[in-house]
CSV table of C-alpha atoms and ligand atoms in Angstrom, one decimal:
chain,number,residue,atom,x,y,z
A,1,MET,CA,159.5,10.5,93.0
A,2,THR,CA,156.2,9.5,94.4
A,3,LYS,CA,153.1,8.9,92.3
A,4,TYR,CA,149.7,9.8,93.9
A,5,VAL,CA,146.9,7.8,92.3
A,6,PHE,CA,143.3,8.7,92.9
A,7,PRO,CA,140.3,6.4,92.5
A,8,LYS,CA,138.8,5.7,89.1
A,9,ASP,CA,135.8,7.9,88.2
A,10,PHE,CA,137.0,10.6,90.7
A,11,LYS,CA,135.2,13.9,90.0
A,12,TRP,CA,137.6,16.6,88.9
A,13,GLY,CA,136.4,20.1,88.2
A,14,ALA,CA,135.6,23.5,89.7
A,15,ALA,CA,132.9,25.3,91.6
A,16,ALA,CA,131.2,28.7,91.0
A,17,SER,CA,127.8,30.2,91.6
A,18,GLY,CA,125.1,31.8,89.5
A,19,ILE,CA,125.2,35.2,91.0
A,20,GLN,CA,129.0,35.3,90.8
A,21,THR,CA,129.1,34.5,87.1
A,22,GLU,CA,125.9,34.9,85.1
A,23,GLY,CA,125.5,38.7,85.0
A,24,ARG,CA,122.2,40.6,85.2
A,25,THR,CA,120.9,40.0,81.7
A,26,ASN,CA,117.1,39.1,81.8
A,27,LYS,CA,117.1,38.5,85.5
A,28,ALA,CA,113.5,38.2,86.7
A,29,ASN,CA,114.2,39.9,90.0
A,30,ASP,CA,117.0,41.4,92.2
A,31,SER,CA,118.8,39.5,95.0
A,32,ILE,CA,120.1,41.2,98.1
A,33,TRP,CA,123.5,41.7,96.3
A,34,ASP,CA,121.9,43.8,93.5
A,35,LEU,CA,120.0,45.7,96.1
A,36,TRP,CA,123.0,46.3,98.5
A,37,HIS,CA,125.3,47.3,95.7
A,38,ARG,CA,122.8,49.9,94.5
A,39,GLU,CA,122.4,51.2,98.0
A,40,SER,CA,126.0,51.1,99.1
A,41,PRO,CA,128.5,50.6,96.3
A,42,GLU,CA,131.3,51.8,98.6
A,43,ARG,CA,131.1,48.5,100.5
A,44,PHE,CA,132.4,46.7,97.4
A,45,PHE,CA,136.1,46.5,96.4
A,46,ARG,CA,136.6,49.2,93.8
A,47,GLY,CA,132.8,49.7,93.8
A,48,ILE,CA,132.2,46.6,91.5
A,49,GLY,CA,128.9,44.8,92.0
A,50,SER,CA,127.5,41.5,90.7
A,51,ASP,CA,126.3,43.0,87.4
A,52,LYS,CA,129.8,43.2,86.1
A,53,VAL,CA,130.7,39.6,86.2
A,54,THR,CA,131.8,36.8,83.9
A,55,ASP,CA,128.7,37.0,81.7
A,56,THR,CA,128.1,33.3,81.7
A,57,TYR,CA,124.5,34.0,80.6
A,58,HIS,CA,125.9,34.9,77.1
A,59,ARG,CA,129.1,33.0,77.1
A,60,TYR,CA,128.3,29.5,78.5
A,61,GLU,CA,128.9,27.6,75.3
A,62,GLU,CA,132.4,29.0,74.9
A,63,ASP,CA,133.0,28.5,78.7
A,64,VAL,CA,132.0,24.8,78.5
A,65,GLN,CA,134.7,24.4,75.9
A,66,LEU,CA,137.2,26.1,78.3
A,67,MET,CA,136.1,23.6,81.0
A,68,LYS,CA,137.1,20.8,78.7
A,69,LYS,CA,140.4,22.3,77.9
A,70,VAL,CA,141.4,22.1,81.6
A,71,GLY,CA,140.1,18.5,81.9
A,72,PHE,CA,136.9,19.0,84.0
A,73,ASN,CA,134.5,16.0,84.2
A,74,SER,CA,132.2,17.9,86.5
A,75,PHE,CA,131.2,21.4,87.5
A,76,ARG,CA,129.2,23.0,90.3
A,77,THR,CA,127.3,26.2,89.9
A,78,SER,CA,124.0,27.4,91.3
A,79,ILE,CA,120.5,28.4,90.1
A,80,GLN,CA,119.6,31.9,91.2
A,81,TRP,CA,116.3,31.9,93.0
A,82,SER,CA,115.8,35.5,91.9
A,83,ARG,CA,116.4,34.5,88.2
A,84,LEU,CA,114.2,31.3,88.2
A,85,ILE,CA,111.2,32.6,90.1
A,86,LYS,CA,109.2,35.5,88.7
A,87,ASP,CA,106.6,35.7,91.4
A,88,TYR,CA,107.7,34.2,94.8
A,89,GLU,CA,104.1,33.9,96.2
A,90,THR,CA,102.5,32.1,93.2
A,91,GLY,CA,105.7,30.3,92.2
A,92,GLU,CA,105.4,31.5,88.6
A,93,VAL,CA,108.7,30.8,86.9
A,94,CYS,CA,110.6,33.0,84.4
A,95,GLN,CA,110.7,31.1,81.1
A,96,ASP,CA,113.9,32.8,80.0
A,97,ALA,CA,115.6,31.4,83.1
A,98,VAL,CA,114.3,27.9,82.4
A,99,GLN,CA,115.6,28.1,78.9
A,100,PHE,CA,119.0,29.5,80.0
A,101,TYR,CA,119.6,26.8,82.7
A,102,ASN,CA,118.4,24.0,80.4
A,103,ASN,CA,120.7,25.2,77.7
A,104,TYR,CA,123.6,25.5,80.1
A,105,LEU,CA,123.0,22.1,81.6
A,106,ASP,CA,122.6,20.4,78.2
A,107,GLU,CA,125.8,22.0,77.0
A,108,MET,CA,127.7,20.6,80.0
A,109,ILE,CA,126.2,17.2,79.7
A,110,THR,CA,126.8,16.8,75.9
A,111,ASN,CA,130.4,17.8,76.5
A,112,GLY,CA,130.9,15.1,79.2
A,113,ILE,CA,130.7,17.5,82.2
A,114,GLU,CA,128.5,16.4,85.1
A,115,PRO,CA,126.6,19.4,86.4
A,116,MET,CA,126.1,19.7,90.2
A,117,MET,CA,123.5,22.3,91.0
A,118,ASN,CA,123.2,24.3,94.1
A,119,LEU,CA,120.0,26.1,95.1
A,120,TYR,CA,121.2,28.8,97.4
A,121,HIS,CA,124.6,30.6,97.3
A,122,PHE,CA,124.0,33.6,99.7
A,123,ASP,CA,121.6,35.1,97.2
A,124,MET,CA,118.3,35.9,99.0
A,125,PRO,CA,115.8,37.6,96.7
A,126,ALA,CA,115.7,41.3,97.6
A,127,GLU,CA,111.9,41.3,97.8
A,128,LEU,CA,111.8,38.5,100.4
A,129,GLN,CA,114.5,40.2,102.5
A,130,LYS,CA,112.6,43.5,102.5
A,131,LYS,CA,109.2,42.1,103.0
A,132,TYR,CA,109.8,39.3,105.5
A,133,GLY,CA,113.5,39.6,106.6
A,134,GLY,CA,114.7,36.7,104.5
A,135,PHE,CA,115.5,33.6,106.5
A,136,GLU,CA,114.5,35.5,109.7
A,137,SER,CA,111.1,34.3,108.7
A,138,LYS,CA,109.5,30.9,108.5
A,139,LYS,CA,107.4,32.2,105.6
A,140,VAL,CA,110.6,32.4,103.6
A,141,VAL,CA,111.6,28.9,104.6
A,142,ASP,CA,108.4,27.7,102.9
A,143,LEU,CA,108.9,29.9,99.9
A,144,TYR,CA,112.5,28.5,99.6
A,145,VAL,CA,111.0,24.9,99.7
A,146,ASP,CA,108.5,25.9,96.9
A,147,TYR,CA,111.3,27.2,94.8
A,148,ALA,CA,113.4,24.1,95.4
A,149,VAL,CA,110.5,21.8,94.4
A,150,LYS,CA,110.0,23.9,91.2
A,151,ALA,CA,113.7,23.4,90.4
A,152,PHE,CA,113.6,19.7,91.0
A,153,GLN,CA,110.5,19.3,88.9
A,154,ILE,CA,111.8,21.4,86.0
A,155,PHE,CA,115.4,20.1,85.8
A,156,GLY,CA,114.9,16.8,87.6
A,157,ASN,CA,117.2,13.9,86.7
A,158,LYS,CA,119.2,16.1,84.3
A,159,VAL,CA,121.0,17.1,87.5
A,160,LYS,CA,122.4,14.1,89.3
A,161,TYR,CA,123.8,16.0,92.2
A,162,TRP,CA,121.4,18.6,93.8
A,163,ILE,CA,122.7,20.8,96.7
A,164,THR,CA,120.4,22.6,99.0
A,165,PHE,CA,122.8,25.3,100.3
A,166,ASN,CA,126.4,26.3,99.9
A,167,GLU,CA,128.1,27.3,103.2
A,168,PRO,CA,124.9,28.0,105.1
A,169,ILE,CA,126.7,29.4,108.1
A,170,VAL,CA,128.1,32.3,106.0
A,171,PRO,CA,124.9,34.3,105.6
A,172,VAL,CA,124.4,33.9,109.3
A,173,GLU,CA,127.9,35.2,110.1
A,174,GLY,CA,127.9,37.9,107.4
A,175,GLY,CA,124.3,39.1,107.7
A,176,TYR,CA,123.7,38.8,111.5
A,177,LEU,CA,127.1,38.8,113.4
A,178,TYR,CA,130.0,40.4,111.6
A,179,ASP,CA,128.6,42.8,109.0
A,180,PHE,CA,129.9,41.5,105.7
A,181,HIS,CA,126.5,40.5,104.1
A,182,TYR,CA,123.2,42.3,103.8
A,183,PRO,CA,121.2,43.1,106.0
A,184,CYS,CA,124.4,43.9,108.0
A,185,LYS,CA,122.7,43.3,111.4
A,186,LYS,CA,124.6,42.5,114.6
A,187,ASP,CA,122.1,40.4,116.6
A,188,GLY,CA,123.0,37.1,118.2
A,189,LYS,CA,119.4,36.0,118.7
A,190,LEU,CA,118.4,36.7,115.0
A,191,ALA,CA,121.6,35.0,113.9
A,192,VAL,CA,120.6,31.8,115.7
A,193,GLN,CA,117.1,32.0,114.4
A,194,VAL,CA,118.4,32.4,110.8
A,195,GLY,CA,120.8,29.5,111.2
A,196,TYR,CA,117.9,27.3,112.5
A,197,ASN,CA,115.6,28.4,109.7
A,198,ILE,CA,118.2,27.6,107.1
A,199,ILE,CA,118.6,24.1,108.6
A,200,LEU,CA,114.9,23.7,108.5
A,201,ALA,CA,114.6,24.9,104.9
A,202,HIS,CA,117.3,22.4,104.0
A,203,ALA,CA,115.5,19.6,105.8
A,204,LYS,CA,112.1,20.4,104.2
A,205,ALA,CA,113.6,20.6,100.7
A,206,VAL,CA,115.4,17.3,101.2
A,207,LYS,CA,112.1,15.7,102.2
A,208,GLU,CA,110.3,17.1,99.2
A,209,PHE,CA,113.2,15.9,97.0
A,210,HIS,CA,112.8,12.3,98.2
A,211,LYS,CA,109.0,12.4,97.6
A,212,LEU,CA,109.6,13.2,93.9
A,213,GLU,CA,111.6,9.9,93.6
A,214,LEU,CA,114.1,11.2,91.0
A,215,LYS,CA,115.7,7.9,90.8
A,216,GLU,CA,119.0,9.0,89.1
A,217,SER,CA,119.6,12.0,91.4
A,218,LYS,CA,121.1,12.5,94.8
A,219,ILE,CA,120.8,15.4,97.2
A,220,GLY,CA,123.4,16.9,99.6
A,221,VAL,CA,124.7,20.1,101.1
A,222,VAL,CA,128.0,21.9,101.0
A,223,LEU,CA,129.5,23.0,104.3
A,224,ASN,CA,132.6,25.1,104.9
A,225,LEU,CA,134.5,23.1,107.5
A,226,THR,CA,137.2,24.9,109.4
A,227,PRO,CA,139.0,22.7,111.9
A,228,SER,CA,139.9,24.5,115.1
A,229,TYR,CA,143.5,24.1,116.4
A,230,THR,CA,144.7,25.3,119.8
A,231,ARG,CA,147.7,27.3,120.8
A,232,ASP,CA,149.0,24.4,122.7
A,233,GLU,CA,147.8,21.6,125.0
A,234,ARG,CA,146.6,23.6,127.9
A,235,GLU,CA,143.1,22.6,129.0
A,236,GLU,CA,141.5,26.0,128.7
A,237,ASP,CA,142.7,26.3,125.1
A,238,LYS,CA,141.4,22.8,124.3
A,239,LYS,CA,138.0,23.9,125.7
A,240,ALA,CA,138.1,27.0,123.5
A,241,ALA,CA,138.7,24.9,120.4
A,242,TRP,CA,135.9,22.6,121.4
A,243,TYR,CA,133.5,25.5,121.6
A,244,ALA,CA,134.7,26.9,118.3
A,245,ASP,CA,134.2,23.5,116.7
A,246,LEU,CA,130.7,23.2,118.2
A,247,LEU,CA,129.6,26.6,117.1
A,248,PHE,CA,131.1,26.8,113.6
A,249,ASN,CA,131.2,23.2,112.4
A,250,ARG,CA,129.0,20.9,114.4
A,251,SER,CA,126.2,23.5,114.5
A,252,PHE,CA,125.5,22.6,110.8
A,253,LEU,CA,127.2,19.2,110.4
A,254,ASP,CA,125.4,17.4,113.1
A,255,PRO,CA,121.8,18.4,112.1
A,256,MET,CA,122.4,18.1,108.4
A,257,VAL,CA,124.5,15.0,108.2
A,258,LYS,CA,123.7,13.1,111.4
A,259,ASN,CA,120.2,14.5,111.9
A,260,GLU,CA,121.1,15.4,115.4
A,261,ILE,CA,120.9,18.7,117.2
A,262,PRO,CA,123.8,18.9,119.7
A,263,GLN,CA,122.4,19.2,123.3
A,264,GLU,CA,125.4,21.4,124.3
A,265,LEU,CA,124.5,23.9,121.6
A,266,CYS,CA,121.0,24.1,122.9
A,267,GLU,CA,122.4,24.7,126.4
A,268,ILE,CA,124.7,27.5,125.1
A,269,PHE,CA,121.8,29.2,123.3
A,270,ALA,CA,119.6,29.0,126.4
A,271,GLU,CA,122.3,30.4,128.6
A,272,HIS,CA,122.7,33.5,126.3
A,273,GLY,CA,118.9,33.9,125.8
A,274,VAL,CA,119.2,33.2,122.0
A,275,THR,CA,117.2,30.0,121.8
A,276,PRO,CA,115.4,30.0,118.4
A,277,GLU,CA,111.6,29.4,118.0
A,278,THR,CA,111.1,25.8,117.1
A,279,THR,CA,108.2,23.4,116.9
A,280,SER,CA,108.3,19.6,117.4
A,281,GLU,CA,107.1,19.1,113.9
A,282,GLU,CA,110.1,21.1,112.6
A,283,ILE,CA,112.5,19.2,114.8
A,284,ASP,CA,111.1,16.0,113.2
A,285,TYR,CA,112.0,17.3,109.8
A,286,ILE,CA,115.5,18.1,110.8
A,287,THR,CA,116.1,14.9,112.6
A,288,SER,CA,114.9,12.7,109.7
A,289,ALA,CA,115.9,14.4,106.4
A,290,LYS,CA,118.6,12.2,105.1
A,291,ILE,CA,121.2,13.5,102.6
A,292,ASP,CA,123.1,11.3,100.2
A,293,PHE,CA,126.4,13.2,100.1
A,294,LEU,CA,128.3,16.0,101.6
A,295,GLY,CA,130.4,18.7,100.0
A,296,VAL,CA,133.3,20.2,102.0
A,297,ASN,CA,134.8,23.6,101.4
A,298,TYR,CA,138.2,24.1,102.9
A,299,TYR,CA,140.4,27.2,102.7
A,300,VAL,CA,142.1,27.9,106.1
A,301,PRO,CA,142.4,26.5,109.6
A,302,ARG,CA,141.0,28.2,112.6
A,303,ARG,CA,143.5,28.9,115.4
A,304,VAL,CA,142.0,29.6,118.8
A,305,LYS,CA,143.0,30.2,122.4
A,306,ALA,CA,141.1,30.7,125.6
A,307,ARG,CA,139.9,34.3,126.1
A,308,GLU,CA,142.5,36.6,127.7
A,309,VAL,CA,140.5,39.8,127.2
A,310,ALA,CA,137.0,40.1,128.5
A,311,TYR,CA,134.2,39.7,125.9
A,312,ASP,CA,132.9,43.2,125.3
A,313,LEU,CA,130.2,42.9,122.6
A,314,ASP,CA,126.6,43.6,123.7
A,315,TYR,CA,125.3,40.7,121.6
A,316,PHE,CA,126.1,37.0,121.4
A,317,THR,CA,128.8,35.7,119.0
A,318,PRO,CA,130.8,32.5,119.2
A,319,GLU,CA,133.9,34.5,120.2
A,320,TYR,CA,132.3,34.7,123.7
A,321,TYR,CA,134.2,31.4,124.2
A,322,PHE,CA,137.5,32.0,122.5
A,323,GLU,CA,139.9,34.4,120.9
A,324,ASN,CA,141.4,34.0,117.5
A,325,TYR,CA,145.1,33.4,117.5
A,326,ILE,CA,147.9,33.7,114.9
A,327,ASN,CA,150.2,30.7,114.8
A,328,PRO,CA,153.7,32.1,115.1
A,329,GLU,CA,155.1,29.0,113.4
A,330,GLY,CA,152.5,28.9,110.6
A,331,ARG,CA,153.0,29.3,106.9
A,332,PHE,CA,151.0,32.1,105.3
A,333,ASN,CA,149.8,32.9,101.8
A,334,PRO,CA,151.4,36.3,101.0
A,335,TYR,CA,148.9,36.8,98.2
A,336,ARG,CA,145.8,36.4,100.3
A,337,ASP,CA,145.7,38.5,103.5
A,338,ASN,CA,148.4,36.3,105.0
A,339,ASN,CA,145.9,33.4,105.5
A,340,GLU,CA,147.5,30.4,107.1
A,341,ILE,CA,148.3,27.4,104.8
A,342,LEU,CA,147.7,24.1,106.5
A,343,PRO,CA,147.2,21.2,104.0
A,344,THR,CA,147.0,18.6,106.8
A,345,ALA,CA,143.6,20.0,107.8
A,346,ILE,CA,142.2,18.2,104.8
A,347,HIS,CA,143.2,14.9,106.4
A,348,ASP,CA,141.8,15.9,109.7
A,349,ILE,CA,138.4,16.8,108.2
A,350,ALA,CA,138.3,13.6,106.3
A,351,ILE,CA,139.0,11.5,109.4
A,352,ASN,CA,136.4,13.5,111.3
A,353,VAL,CA,133.8,12.7,108.6
A,354,LYS,CA,134.8,9.1,108.6
A,355,ASP,CA,134.8,8.6,112.4
A,356,ASN,CA,132.0,10.8,113.4
A,357,TYR,CA,129.6,11.2,110.4
A,358,GLY,CA,129.2,7.7,109.2
A,359,ASN,CA,131.8,8.1,106.5
A,360,ILE,CA,129.1,9.6,104.3
A,361,PRO,CA,130.2,10.0,100.6
A,362,TRP,CA,131.8,13.4,100.3
A,363,PHE,CA,133.7,15.5,97.9
A,364,LEU,CA,136.1,18.5,98.3
A,365,ALA,CA,133.6,21.0,97.0
A,366,GLU,CA,135.9,24.1,97.2
A,367,ILE,CA,139.5,24.4,97.7
A,368,GLY,CA,140.9,27.7,96.5
A,369,ILE,CA,144.3,29.2,96.3
A,370,ALA,CA,143.9,32.9,96.0
A,371,MET,CA,146.4,35.3,94.5
A,372,ASP,CA,145.9,38.9,93.4
A,373,GLU,CA,146.2,39.9,89.7
A,374,GLU,CA,149.6,41.7,90.3
A,375,SER,CA,151.2,38.6,91.9
A,376,GLU,CA,150.0,36.3,89.2
A,377,GLY,CA,151.6,38.7,86.7
A,378,LYS,CA,151.1,39.1,83.0
A,379,PRO,CA,150.7,36.3,80.5
A,380,GLY,CA,154.0,35.0,79.0
A,381,SER,CA,154.9,35.0,75.3
A,382,ASP,CA,152.8,31.8,75.0
A,383,GLY,CA,149.8,33.8,76.3
A,384,ILE,CA,149.7,31.8,79.5
A,385,ILE,CA,149.9,33.1,83.1
A,386,ASP,CA,152.4,31.4,85.3
A,387,ASP,CA,150.6,30.5,88.5
A,388,THR,CA,153.0,27.7,89.6
A,389,PHE,CA,152.5,28.8,93.2
A,390,ARG,CA,148.9,27.7,93.0
A,391,THR,CA,149.8,24.2,91.5
A,392,ASP,CA,152.5,23.7,94.2
A,393,LEU,CA,150.0,24.4,97.0
A,394,MET,CA,147.3,22.3,95.3
A,395,LYS,CA,149.7,19.3,95.2
A,396,GLU,CA,150.4,19.7,98.9
A,397,HIS,CA,146.6,19.7,99.7
A,398,LEU,CA,146.0,16.7,97.4
A,399,ILE,CA,148.7,14.7,99.0
A,400,GLN,CA,146.8,15.1,102.3
A,401,LEU,CA,143.6,14.0,100.6
A,402,HIS,CA,145.4,11.0,99.1
A,403,ARG,CA,146.6,10.1,102.6
A,404,ALA,CA,143.0,10.4,103.9
A,405,LEU,CA,141.8,8.1,101.1
A,406,GLU,CA,144.4,5.5,102.1
A,407,ASP,CA,143.1,5.9,105.6
A,408,GLY,CA,139.6,5.0,104.5
A,409,ALA,CA,138.0,8.4,103.6
A,410,ASN,CA,135.0,8.2,101.4
A,411,CYS,CA,135.9,11.1,99.1
A,412,PHE,CA,134.6,11.0,95.5
A,413,GLY,CA,136.1,14.1,94.0
A,414,VAL,CA,137.8,17.5,94.1
A,415,HIS,CA,136.4,20.8,92.8
A,416,GLN,CA,138.7,23.8,92.9
A,417,TRP,CA,137.3,27.3,93.5
A,418,THR,CA,137.0,28.6,90.8
A,419,PHE,CA,136.7,28.1,87.0
A,420,ILE,CA,137.1,31.7,85.7
A,421,ASP,CA,138.1,34.4,88.1
A,422,ASN,CA,134.8,35.5,89.5
A,423,TRP,CA,133.2,38.3,91.5
A,424,SER,CA,133.3,37.5,95.1
A,425,TRP,CA,130.9,39.5,97.3
A,426,THR,CA,132.3,42.6,98.9
A,427,ASN,CA,135.8,41.5,97.8
A,428,SER,CA,134.6,41.8,94.2
A,429,PHE,CA,137.7,40.9,92.1
A,430,LYS,CA,140.3,41.6,94.7
A,431,ARG,CA,141.3,37.9,94.9
A,432,ARG,CA,141.8,35.7,91.9
A,433,TYR,CA,141.2,32.0,92.2
A,434,GLY,CA,140.4,30.9,88.6
A,435,PHE,CA,141.9,28.4,86.1
A,436,TYR,CA,141.4,31.4,83.7
A,437,ARG,CA,141.9,35.1,84.4
A,438,LEU,CA,139.0,37.3,83.6
A,439,ASP,CA,140.1,40.5,82.0
A,440,LEU,CA,137.7,43.0,83.4
A,441,GLU,CA,138.0,45.4,80.5
A,442,THR,CA,137.5,43.0,77.6
A,443,GLY,CA,135.8,40.0,79.3
A,444,ASN,CA,138.5,37.8,77.8
A,445,ARG,CA,139.4,34.6,79.5
A,446,ILE,CA,143.2,34.2,79.8
A,447,PRO,CA,144.6,30.7,80.5
A,448,LYS,CA,146.8,30.0,83.5
A,449,LYS,CA,149.4,27.3,83.7
A,450,HIS,CA,147.7,25.5,86.5
A,451,GLY,CA,145.0,24.4,84.1
A,452,LEU,CA,147.5,22.4,82.1
A,453,TRP,CA,148.6,20.5,85.2
A,454,PHE,CA,145.0,20.0,86.2
A,455,LYS,CA,144.1,18.5,82.9
A,456,GLU,CA,146.9,15.9,83.2
A,457,LEU,CA,145.7,15.1,86.7
A,458,SER,CA,142.1,14.7,85.6
A,459,ILE,CA,143.0,12.5,82.6
A,460,SER,CA,145.5,10.3,84.4
A,461,GLY,CA,143.9,10.4,87.8
A,462,SER,CA,147.3,10.9,89.3
A,463,PHE,CA,150.3,13.2,89.7
A,464,ASN,CA,154.0,12.9,90.6
A,465,VAL,CA,156.0,14.8,93.2
B,1,LIG,O1,133.7,33.3,96.6
B,1,LIG,C1,133.5,32.5,97.7
B,1,LIG,C2,132.4,31.5,97.5
B,1,LIG,O2,131.2,32.1,97.1
B,1,LIG,C3,132.1,30.7,98.7
B,1,LIG,N1,133.4,30.1,99.2
B,1,LIG,C4,134.5,31.0,99.3
B,1,LIG,C5,134.8,31.7,98.0
B,1,LIG,C6,136.0,32.6,98.0
B,1,LIG,O3,136.0,33.5,99.0
């Protein structure tokens, strides 16, 4: 038997987001998800939108006790821009939201759970999308920065870990390339502009954060990093993987962590006529806004090969440079659209961060093992759902993280996606990831076996295999 021991004070917990958990009670405004669900409920699995969620707004006290039961010492969620800010132009805040987030934060803190607060989790205020095109517009960049400053001023040092964006590439992919987020456009040039504007918004918020001198708090960003693996060693496949890595990983990692904009990326954008509008003042922000830590979300690897079929879209997407590829020797998760399982990618990510990104302090901000409700089955006679499949896979991933720590990775924690099964965008409740099942009829939280294992892990800082 081998014992895997993690560093003392390691952060153990889970991640979620405001809009995926809070419910609509007393929300000052709508986000694009409220709007889109009203306009097109058929786009959402079983028609369920973000109003029917975990109801954290009312149940946060009970939920913090559930966090303790599975051994969390930390937890990430997000503030909803459309809940906190009543009037986007004047910056007037909604007092009910201030009260709610303060209560929620205090509840976590008094129960020994370190809150990490994210400011943007795909949830553009509907009004700003309609009026200005959301992050298509630099006006909205500045409104985001005003909102961020308000949040820093109101909650300040109570939050020790501030996060500007979760997975900032996803609204670009979903909203402007592949049609799975509002506004469902397919426009390579707009996609690049939105990506650039988000990086700018992040940089400006980081600068404002540092000006406030919140001595006990740090600021960072959470990126979904998907290493690209090739079919084999042929040169054209390696080149395809290099492009995929540049466009999906380095496009955000380099500016946000190294404060560098890759020259090769600028050349690609110029070649395709999708260069964003920039100013030298903005570039100064991006190349000087220093973050303190990085969050990494990892779910699946990306497999690519050189293009074999001509690119036939009439707008630019990264796939111009590669084709996706299914690894015939891969292992797949039968409970989640046959996604490939590759725990060693965690080690690869960690070594990349160590070797190429100054070994910045980072944490595994989301690692999720999805199952559907049927495969998880019903609770046993003890009232607990047996999700050993999840625990077994988690162990495999943590073994790779442990190997990375031994190889010098600067990782300070692990957050699993997610705490209580939550609503997940157009997939709604199709996939279950939680430590607790959410019964959609009753709102009851039903424990899963994995939580018992996780509590042991968190208390002892170790596990045996
Ligand atoms: O639900 C999402 C989350 O909002 C961002 N990361 C991936 C999760 C599961 O799909």
